[in-house]
Short mmCIF file of C-alpha atoms in Angstrom, two decimals:
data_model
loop_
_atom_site.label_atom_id
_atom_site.label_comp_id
_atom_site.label_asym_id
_atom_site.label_seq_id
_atom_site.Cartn_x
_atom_site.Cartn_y
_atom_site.Cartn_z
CA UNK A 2 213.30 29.97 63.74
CA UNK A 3 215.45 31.40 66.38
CA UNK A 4 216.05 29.97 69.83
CA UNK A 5 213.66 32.30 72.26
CA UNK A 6 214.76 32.36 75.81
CA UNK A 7 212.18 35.04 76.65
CA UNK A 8 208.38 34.49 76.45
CA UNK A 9 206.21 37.59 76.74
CA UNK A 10 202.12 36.97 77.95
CA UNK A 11 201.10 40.39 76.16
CA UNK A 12 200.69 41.91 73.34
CA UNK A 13 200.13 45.69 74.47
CA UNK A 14 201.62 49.19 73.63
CA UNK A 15 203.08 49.57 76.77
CA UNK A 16 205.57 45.83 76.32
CA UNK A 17 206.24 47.41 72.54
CA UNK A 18 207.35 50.42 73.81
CA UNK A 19 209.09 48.90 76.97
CA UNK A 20 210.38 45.59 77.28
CA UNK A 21 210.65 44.75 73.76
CA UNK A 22 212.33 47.87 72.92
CA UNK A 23 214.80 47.05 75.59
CA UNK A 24 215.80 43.87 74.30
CA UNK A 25 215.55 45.29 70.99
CA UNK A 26 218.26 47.82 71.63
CA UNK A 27 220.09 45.34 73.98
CA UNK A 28 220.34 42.90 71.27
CA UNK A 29 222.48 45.06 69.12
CA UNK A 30 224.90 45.08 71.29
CA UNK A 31 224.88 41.59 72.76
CA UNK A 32 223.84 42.54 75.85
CA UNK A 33 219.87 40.34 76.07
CA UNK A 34 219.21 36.77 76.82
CA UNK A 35 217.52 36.55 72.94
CA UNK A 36 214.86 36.85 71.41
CA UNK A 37 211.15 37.43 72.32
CA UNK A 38 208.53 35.11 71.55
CA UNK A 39 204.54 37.11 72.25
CA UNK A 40 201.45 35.12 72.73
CA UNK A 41 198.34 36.68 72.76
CA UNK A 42 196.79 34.80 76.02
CA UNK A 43 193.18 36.39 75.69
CA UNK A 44 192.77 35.03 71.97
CA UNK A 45 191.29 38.32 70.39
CA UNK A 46 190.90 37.41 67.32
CA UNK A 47 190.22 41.04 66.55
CA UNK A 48 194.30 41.72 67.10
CA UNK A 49 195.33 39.29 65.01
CA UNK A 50 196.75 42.18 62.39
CA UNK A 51 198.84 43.31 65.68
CA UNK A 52 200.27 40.09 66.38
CA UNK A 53 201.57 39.36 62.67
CA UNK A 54 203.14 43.07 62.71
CA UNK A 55 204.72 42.19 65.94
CA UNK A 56 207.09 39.58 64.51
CA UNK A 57 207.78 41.14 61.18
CA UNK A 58 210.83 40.83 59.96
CA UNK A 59 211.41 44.82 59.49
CA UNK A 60 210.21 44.94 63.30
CA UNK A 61 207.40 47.49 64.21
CA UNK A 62 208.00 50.72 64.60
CA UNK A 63 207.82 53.17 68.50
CA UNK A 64 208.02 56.85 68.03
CA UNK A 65 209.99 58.64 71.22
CA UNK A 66 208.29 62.54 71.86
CA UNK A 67 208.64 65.21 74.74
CA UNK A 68 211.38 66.71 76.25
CA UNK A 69 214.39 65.39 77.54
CA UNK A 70 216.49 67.22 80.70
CA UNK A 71 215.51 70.39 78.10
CA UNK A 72 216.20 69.57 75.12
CA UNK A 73 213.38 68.10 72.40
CA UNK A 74 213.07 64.40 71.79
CA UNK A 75 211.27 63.36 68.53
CA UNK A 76 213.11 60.02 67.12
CA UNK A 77 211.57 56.84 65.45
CA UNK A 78 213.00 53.39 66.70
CA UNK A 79 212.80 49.88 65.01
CA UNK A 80 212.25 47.33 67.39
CA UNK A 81 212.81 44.07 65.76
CA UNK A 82 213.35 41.95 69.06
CA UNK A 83 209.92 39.51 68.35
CA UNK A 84 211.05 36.56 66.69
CA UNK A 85 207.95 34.66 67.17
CA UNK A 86 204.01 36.03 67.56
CA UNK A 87 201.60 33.50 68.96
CA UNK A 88 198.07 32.78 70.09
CA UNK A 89 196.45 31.02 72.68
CA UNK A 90 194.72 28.93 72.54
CA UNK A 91 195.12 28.29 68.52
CA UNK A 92 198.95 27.68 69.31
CA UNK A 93 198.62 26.39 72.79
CA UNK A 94 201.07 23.08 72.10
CA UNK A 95 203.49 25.25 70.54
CA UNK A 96 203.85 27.64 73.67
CA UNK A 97 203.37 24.91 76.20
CA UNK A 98 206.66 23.20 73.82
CA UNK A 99 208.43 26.45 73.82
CA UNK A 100 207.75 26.92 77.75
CA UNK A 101 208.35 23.47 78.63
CA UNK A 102 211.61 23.73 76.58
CA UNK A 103 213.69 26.94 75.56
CA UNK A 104 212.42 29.71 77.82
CA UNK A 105 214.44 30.94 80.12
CA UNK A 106 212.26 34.11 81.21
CA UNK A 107 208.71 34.56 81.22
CA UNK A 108 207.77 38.25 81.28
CA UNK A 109 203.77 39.33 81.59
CA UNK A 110 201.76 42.32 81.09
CA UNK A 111 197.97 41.58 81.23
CA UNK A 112 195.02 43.54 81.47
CA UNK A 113 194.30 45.08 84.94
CA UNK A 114 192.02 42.33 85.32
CA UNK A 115 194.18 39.62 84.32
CA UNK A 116 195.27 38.39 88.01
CA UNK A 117 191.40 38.33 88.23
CA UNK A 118 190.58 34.91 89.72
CA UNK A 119 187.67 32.69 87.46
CA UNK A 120 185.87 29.68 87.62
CA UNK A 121 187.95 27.51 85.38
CA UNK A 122 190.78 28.02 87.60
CA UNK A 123 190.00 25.22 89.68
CA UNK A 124 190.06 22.75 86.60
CA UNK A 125 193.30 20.89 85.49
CA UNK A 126 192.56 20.67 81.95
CA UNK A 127 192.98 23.66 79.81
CA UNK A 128 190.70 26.34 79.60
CA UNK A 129 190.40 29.52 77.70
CA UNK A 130 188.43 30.87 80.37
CA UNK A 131 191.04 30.41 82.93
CA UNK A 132 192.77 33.81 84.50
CA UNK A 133 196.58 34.74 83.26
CA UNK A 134 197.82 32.71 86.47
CA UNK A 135 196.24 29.51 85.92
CA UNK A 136 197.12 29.47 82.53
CA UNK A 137 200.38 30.23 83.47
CA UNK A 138 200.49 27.20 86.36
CA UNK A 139 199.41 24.89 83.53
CA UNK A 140 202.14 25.80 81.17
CA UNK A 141 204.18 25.35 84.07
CA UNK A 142 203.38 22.03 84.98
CA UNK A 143 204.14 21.13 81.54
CA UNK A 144 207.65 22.42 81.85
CA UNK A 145 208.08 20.35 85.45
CA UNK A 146 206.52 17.35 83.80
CA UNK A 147 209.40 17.27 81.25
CA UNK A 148 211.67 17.67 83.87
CA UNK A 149 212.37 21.32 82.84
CA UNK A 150 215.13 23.55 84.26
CA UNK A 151 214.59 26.56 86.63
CA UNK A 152 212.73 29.21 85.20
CA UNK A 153 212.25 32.91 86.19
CA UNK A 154 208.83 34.48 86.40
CA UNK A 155 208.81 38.60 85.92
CA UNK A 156 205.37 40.31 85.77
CA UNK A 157 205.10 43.64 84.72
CA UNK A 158 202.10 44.44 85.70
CA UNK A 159 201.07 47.43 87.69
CA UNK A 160 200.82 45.17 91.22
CA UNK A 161 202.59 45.98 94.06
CA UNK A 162 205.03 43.17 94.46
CA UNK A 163 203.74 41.78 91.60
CA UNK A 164 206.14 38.57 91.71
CA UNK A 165 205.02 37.96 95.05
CA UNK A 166 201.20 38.42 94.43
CA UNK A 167 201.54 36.18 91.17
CA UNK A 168 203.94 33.73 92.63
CA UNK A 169 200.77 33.01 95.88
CA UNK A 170 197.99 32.93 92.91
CA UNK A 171 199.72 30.45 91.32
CA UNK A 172 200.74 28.19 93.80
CA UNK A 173 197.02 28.51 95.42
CA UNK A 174 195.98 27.43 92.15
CA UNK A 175 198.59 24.68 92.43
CA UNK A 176 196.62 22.76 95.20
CA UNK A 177 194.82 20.78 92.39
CA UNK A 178 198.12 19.60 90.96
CA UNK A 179 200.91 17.01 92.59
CA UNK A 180 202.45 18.32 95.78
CA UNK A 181 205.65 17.26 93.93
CA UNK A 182 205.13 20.05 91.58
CA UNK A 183 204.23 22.76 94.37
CA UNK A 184 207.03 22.07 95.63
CA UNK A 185 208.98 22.91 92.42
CA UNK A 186 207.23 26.44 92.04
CA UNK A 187 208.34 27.07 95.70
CA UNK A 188 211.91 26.56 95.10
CA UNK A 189 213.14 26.25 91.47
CA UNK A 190 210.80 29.11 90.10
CA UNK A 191 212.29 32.35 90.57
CA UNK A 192 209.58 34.67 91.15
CA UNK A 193 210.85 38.65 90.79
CA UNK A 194 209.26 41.80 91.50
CA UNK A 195 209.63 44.78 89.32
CA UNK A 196 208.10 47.85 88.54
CA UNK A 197 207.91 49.65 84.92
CA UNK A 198 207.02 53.32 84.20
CA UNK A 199 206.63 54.89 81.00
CA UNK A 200 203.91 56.58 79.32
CA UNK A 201 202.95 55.14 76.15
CA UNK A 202 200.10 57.12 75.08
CA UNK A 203 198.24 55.54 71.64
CA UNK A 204 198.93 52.89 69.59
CA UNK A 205 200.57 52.73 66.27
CA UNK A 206 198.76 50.42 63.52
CA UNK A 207 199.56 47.48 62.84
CA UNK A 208 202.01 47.55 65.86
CA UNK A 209 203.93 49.83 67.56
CA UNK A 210 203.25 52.97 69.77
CA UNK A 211 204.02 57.21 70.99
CA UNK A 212 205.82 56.76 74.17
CA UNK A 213 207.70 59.73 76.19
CA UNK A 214 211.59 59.50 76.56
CA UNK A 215 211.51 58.83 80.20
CA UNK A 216 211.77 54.96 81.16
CA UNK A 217 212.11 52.69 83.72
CA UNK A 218 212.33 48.95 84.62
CA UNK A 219 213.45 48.51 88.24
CA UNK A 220 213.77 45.13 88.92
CA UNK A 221 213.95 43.97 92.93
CA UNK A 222 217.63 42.08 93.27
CA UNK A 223 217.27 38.27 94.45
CA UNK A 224 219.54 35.17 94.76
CA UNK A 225 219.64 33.82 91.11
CA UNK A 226 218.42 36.65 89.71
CA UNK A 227 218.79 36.78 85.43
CA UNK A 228 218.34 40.12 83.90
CA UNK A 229 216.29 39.63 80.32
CA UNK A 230 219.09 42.21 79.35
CA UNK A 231 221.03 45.46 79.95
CA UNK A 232 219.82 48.85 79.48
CA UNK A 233 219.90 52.31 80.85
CA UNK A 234 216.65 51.95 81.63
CA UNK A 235 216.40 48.51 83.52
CA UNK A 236 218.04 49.52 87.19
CA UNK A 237 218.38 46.72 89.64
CA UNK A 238 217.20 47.81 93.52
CA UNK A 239 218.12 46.38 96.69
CA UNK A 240 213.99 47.37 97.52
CA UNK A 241 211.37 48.53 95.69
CA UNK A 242 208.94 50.08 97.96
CA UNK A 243 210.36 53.80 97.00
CA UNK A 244 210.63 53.34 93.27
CA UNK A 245 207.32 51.43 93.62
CA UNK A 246 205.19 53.94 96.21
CA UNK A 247 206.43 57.37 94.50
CA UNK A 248 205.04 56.05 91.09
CA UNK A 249 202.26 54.43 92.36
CA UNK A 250 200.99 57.15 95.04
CA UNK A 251 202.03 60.69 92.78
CA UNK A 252 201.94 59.50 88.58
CA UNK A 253 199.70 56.94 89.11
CA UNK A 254 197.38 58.39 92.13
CA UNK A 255 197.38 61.93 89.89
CA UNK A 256 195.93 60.29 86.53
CA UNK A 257 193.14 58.52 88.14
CA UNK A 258 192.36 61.62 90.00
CA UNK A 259 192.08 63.82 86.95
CA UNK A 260 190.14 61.00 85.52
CA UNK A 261 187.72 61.04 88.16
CA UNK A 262 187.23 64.63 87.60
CA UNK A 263 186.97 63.95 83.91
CA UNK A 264 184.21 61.32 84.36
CA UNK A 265 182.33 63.55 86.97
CA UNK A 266 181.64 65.66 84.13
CA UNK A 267 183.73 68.42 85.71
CA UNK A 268 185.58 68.69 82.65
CA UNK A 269 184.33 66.86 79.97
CA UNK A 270 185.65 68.74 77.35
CA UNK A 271 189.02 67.59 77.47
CA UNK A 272 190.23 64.48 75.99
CA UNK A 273 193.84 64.49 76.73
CA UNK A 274 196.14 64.66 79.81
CA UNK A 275 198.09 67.55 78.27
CA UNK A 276 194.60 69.16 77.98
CA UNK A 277 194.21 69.08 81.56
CA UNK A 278 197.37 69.87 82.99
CA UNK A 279 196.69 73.05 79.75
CA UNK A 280 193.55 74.40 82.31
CA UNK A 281 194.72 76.63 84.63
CA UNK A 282 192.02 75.59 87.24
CA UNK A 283 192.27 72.19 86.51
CA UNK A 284 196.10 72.60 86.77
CA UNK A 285 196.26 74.45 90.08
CA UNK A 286 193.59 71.83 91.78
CA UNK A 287 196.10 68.74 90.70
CA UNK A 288 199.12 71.16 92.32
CA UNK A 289 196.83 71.44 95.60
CA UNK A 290 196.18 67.95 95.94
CA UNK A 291 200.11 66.83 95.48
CA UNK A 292 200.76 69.64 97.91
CA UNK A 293 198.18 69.05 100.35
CA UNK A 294 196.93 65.03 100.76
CA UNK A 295 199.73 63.17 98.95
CA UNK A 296 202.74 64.61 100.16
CA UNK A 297 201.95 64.80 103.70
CA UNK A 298 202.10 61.13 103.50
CA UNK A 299 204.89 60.76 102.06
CA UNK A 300 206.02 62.51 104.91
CA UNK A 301 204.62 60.75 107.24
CA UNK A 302 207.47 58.36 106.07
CA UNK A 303 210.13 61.00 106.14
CA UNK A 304 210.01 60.84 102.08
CA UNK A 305 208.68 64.92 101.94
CA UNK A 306 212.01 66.16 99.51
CA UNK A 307 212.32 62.86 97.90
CA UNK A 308 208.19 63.25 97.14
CA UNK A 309 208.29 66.88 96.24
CA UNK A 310 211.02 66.23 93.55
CA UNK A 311 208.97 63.51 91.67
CA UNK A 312 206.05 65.39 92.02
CA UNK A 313 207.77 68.24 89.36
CA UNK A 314 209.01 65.11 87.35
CA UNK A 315 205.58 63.78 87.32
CA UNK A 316 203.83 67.32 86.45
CA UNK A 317 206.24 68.11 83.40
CA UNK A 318 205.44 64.33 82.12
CA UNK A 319 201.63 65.60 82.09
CA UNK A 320 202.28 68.49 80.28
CA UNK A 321 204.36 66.77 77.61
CA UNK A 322 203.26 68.55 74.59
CA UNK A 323 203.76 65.35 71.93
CA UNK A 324 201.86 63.42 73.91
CA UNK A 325 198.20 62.08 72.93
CA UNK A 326 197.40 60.21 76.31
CA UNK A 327 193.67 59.85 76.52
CA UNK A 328 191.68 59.98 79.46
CA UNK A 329 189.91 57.25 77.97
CA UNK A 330 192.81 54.89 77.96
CA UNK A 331 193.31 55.74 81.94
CA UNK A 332 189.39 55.65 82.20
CA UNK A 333 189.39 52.07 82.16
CA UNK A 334 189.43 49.54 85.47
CA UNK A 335 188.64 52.70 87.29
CA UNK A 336 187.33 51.41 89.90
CA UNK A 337 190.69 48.52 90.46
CA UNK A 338 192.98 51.38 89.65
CA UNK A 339 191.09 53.39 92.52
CA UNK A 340 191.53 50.75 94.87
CA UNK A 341 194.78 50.20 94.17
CA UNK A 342 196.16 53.92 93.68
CA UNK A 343 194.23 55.97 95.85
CA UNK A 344 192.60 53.73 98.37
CA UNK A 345 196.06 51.90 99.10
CA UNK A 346 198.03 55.35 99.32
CA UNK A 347 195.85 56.20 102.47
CA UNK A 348 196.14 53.15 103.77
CA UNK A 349 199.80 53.34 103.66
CA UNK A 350 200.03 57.05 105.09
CA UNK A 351 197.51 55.79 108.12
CA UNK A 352 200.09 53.16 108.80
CA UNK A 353 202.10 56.28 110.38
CA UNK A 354 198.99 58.14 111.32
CA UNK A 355 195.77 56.38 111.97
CA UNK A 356 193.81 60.29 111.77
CA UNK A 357 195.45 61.12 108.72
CA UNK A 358 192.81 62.67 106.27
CA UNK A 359 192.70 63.63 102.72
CA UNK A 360 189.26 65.10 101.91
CA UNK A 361 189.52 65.22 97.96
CA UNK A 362 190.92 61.41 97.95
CA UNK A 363 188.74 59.90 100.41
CA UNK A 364 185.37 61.12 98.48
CA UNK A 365 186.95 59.34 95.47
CA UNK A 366 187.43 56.45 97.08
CA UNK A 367 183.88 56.72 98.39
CA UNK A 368 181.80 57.44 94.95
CA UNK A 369 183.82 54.73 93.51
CA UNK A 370 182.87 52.42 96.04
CA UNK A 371 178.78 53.48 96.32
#
């Protein structure tokens, strides 16, 4: 069994198509850390077909579709960058060994509610029921009680600074352990914030998934930073509050506003994005909305062009043709991804203009929230 500097929290479509394709590519040319060792940290037993297929020694297989600067993309990829597929908490002594030990990265990508505080968080003994960062603070302590080197913490997940956000959970969760080891998440764990963007839009079976060609993995620069590997599509930014707000506040905002629409029974007969973005009305409303409530605030912060040139990126993206992303899949967490896409994108234009307004947004916010 290979050496795996790289432990990923995640098993989803969107890490197979992303960060493990990365490293997958990057390893071929000796440009990644190592190997990737999974664990499944919700313990689905009912994705246990997944998690075999994810270390198989042929790899697992991502299928690239859409359209390209013009010209059509349809090309399979092997990813065989998994060297290791495990569970929690049937193989908890094995990860806490391998994160105690060999890891040198620990990347994430949980459910939307996996930064989701619970009730076992509290406890210092082991828990299935605990959230992704308490599990992750006990795996930790394991590594500082062996006297472990300096590790690097990278979330994925769709949080703005997500290092940040994971790096306070976990050292609030912290206050039940040994100041001594506090301390040590304060200043020998390198905490990084990054934001990914790629639509993966269904699942392959046993593993693997449809993604579109564009991707991205910018990862905020820091003292001491380690890349997990080199890639056109990992880009290192001195900031990233405009990579960050113009996916968060446009792509992101404008799926959960077509979903809202979709689950308002305004349009129920679709069942894709494509579908959508295919209805002329539909189409023209989304257009409006960019035009209307979501650019003005980006010019509020003297982003307007900037804005306005993602916005076309973002509308061709929906109207990818190859493309099965269900309104479904977006459906779910509505109400975090809401708060989170909408809700926060006023509250960031209002930081320049307390009376800004956007009619269409603020009544989502509002039936979300009744």
């Amino acid at each position: 069994m290979s050496i795996t500097p790289l432990v990923q929290f995640g098993t989803s479509r969107f890490l197979q198509a992303h960060a493990d394709l990365f490293v997958s590519e990057a390893l071929q040319r000796g440009n990644a850390l190592g190997p990737i060792t999974v664990v499944q940290s919700s313990g689905d037993r009912s994705r246990s077909g997944r998690l075999a297929a994810l270390a198989a020694k042929d790899g697992f297989e991502i299928r690239i579709k859409g359209v390209d600067q013009g010209r059509l993309v349809d090309r399979e990829i092997r990813v065989s960058s998994v060297s290791r597929a495990l569970s929690l908490p049937h193989d908890l002594e094995i990860v806490s060994e391998i994160v105690s030990g060999e890891a040198r990265i620990i990347l994430s990508n949980t459910a939307d509610a996996g930064f989701r505080p619970s009730e076992a968080d509290s406890q210092r003994q082991y828990s299935q029921d605990m959230s992704y960062p308490a599990k992750l603070t006990w795996l930790l302590f394991r590594r500082f009680s062996n006297h472990g080197e300096p590790i690097q913490i990278m979330p994925t997940e769709l949080v703005p600074q997500n290092g940040a956000v994971l790096r306070e959970l976990v050292i609030g969760i912290a206050e039940c352990y040994p100041a001594e080891f506090r301390r040590w998440l304060e200043t020998d764990v390198i905490w990084v914030n990054s934001l990914v963007d790629r639509i993966v839009s269904e699942p392959l079976e046993p593993a693997g998934a449809v993604a579109e060609p564009y991707a991205l993995w910018a990862i905020e620069d820091q003292p001491g930073l380690v890349l997990p590997c080199t890639h056109p599509s990992v880009r290192v930014v001195a900031d990233l509050e405009q990579v960050e707000t113009l996916k968060l506040f446009i792509l992101n905002l404008g799926h959960t506003y077509l979903v809202s629409r979709w689950m308002n029974n305004e349009v129920p007969e679709h069942e894709f994005v494509r579908d959508m973005l295919g209805d002329q009305a539909v189409a023209a409303d989304l257009e409006d909305v960019y035009a209307r409530e979501v650019i003005p605030g980006f010019q509020l912060h003297g982003r307007e062009a900037e804005a306005e040139a993602y916005v076309k990126t973002t509308l061709d993206r929906f109207r990818n043709p190859f493309l099965d992303h269900r309104l479904s899949d977006i459906a779910q967490n509505h109400r975090d991804k809401v708060n989170r896409r909408i809700a926060s994108f006023l509250s960031w234009s209002r930081q320049e203009n307390p009376d800004f307004s956007a009619p269409r947004l603020e009544a989502i916010v509002e039936k979300t929230a009744s």
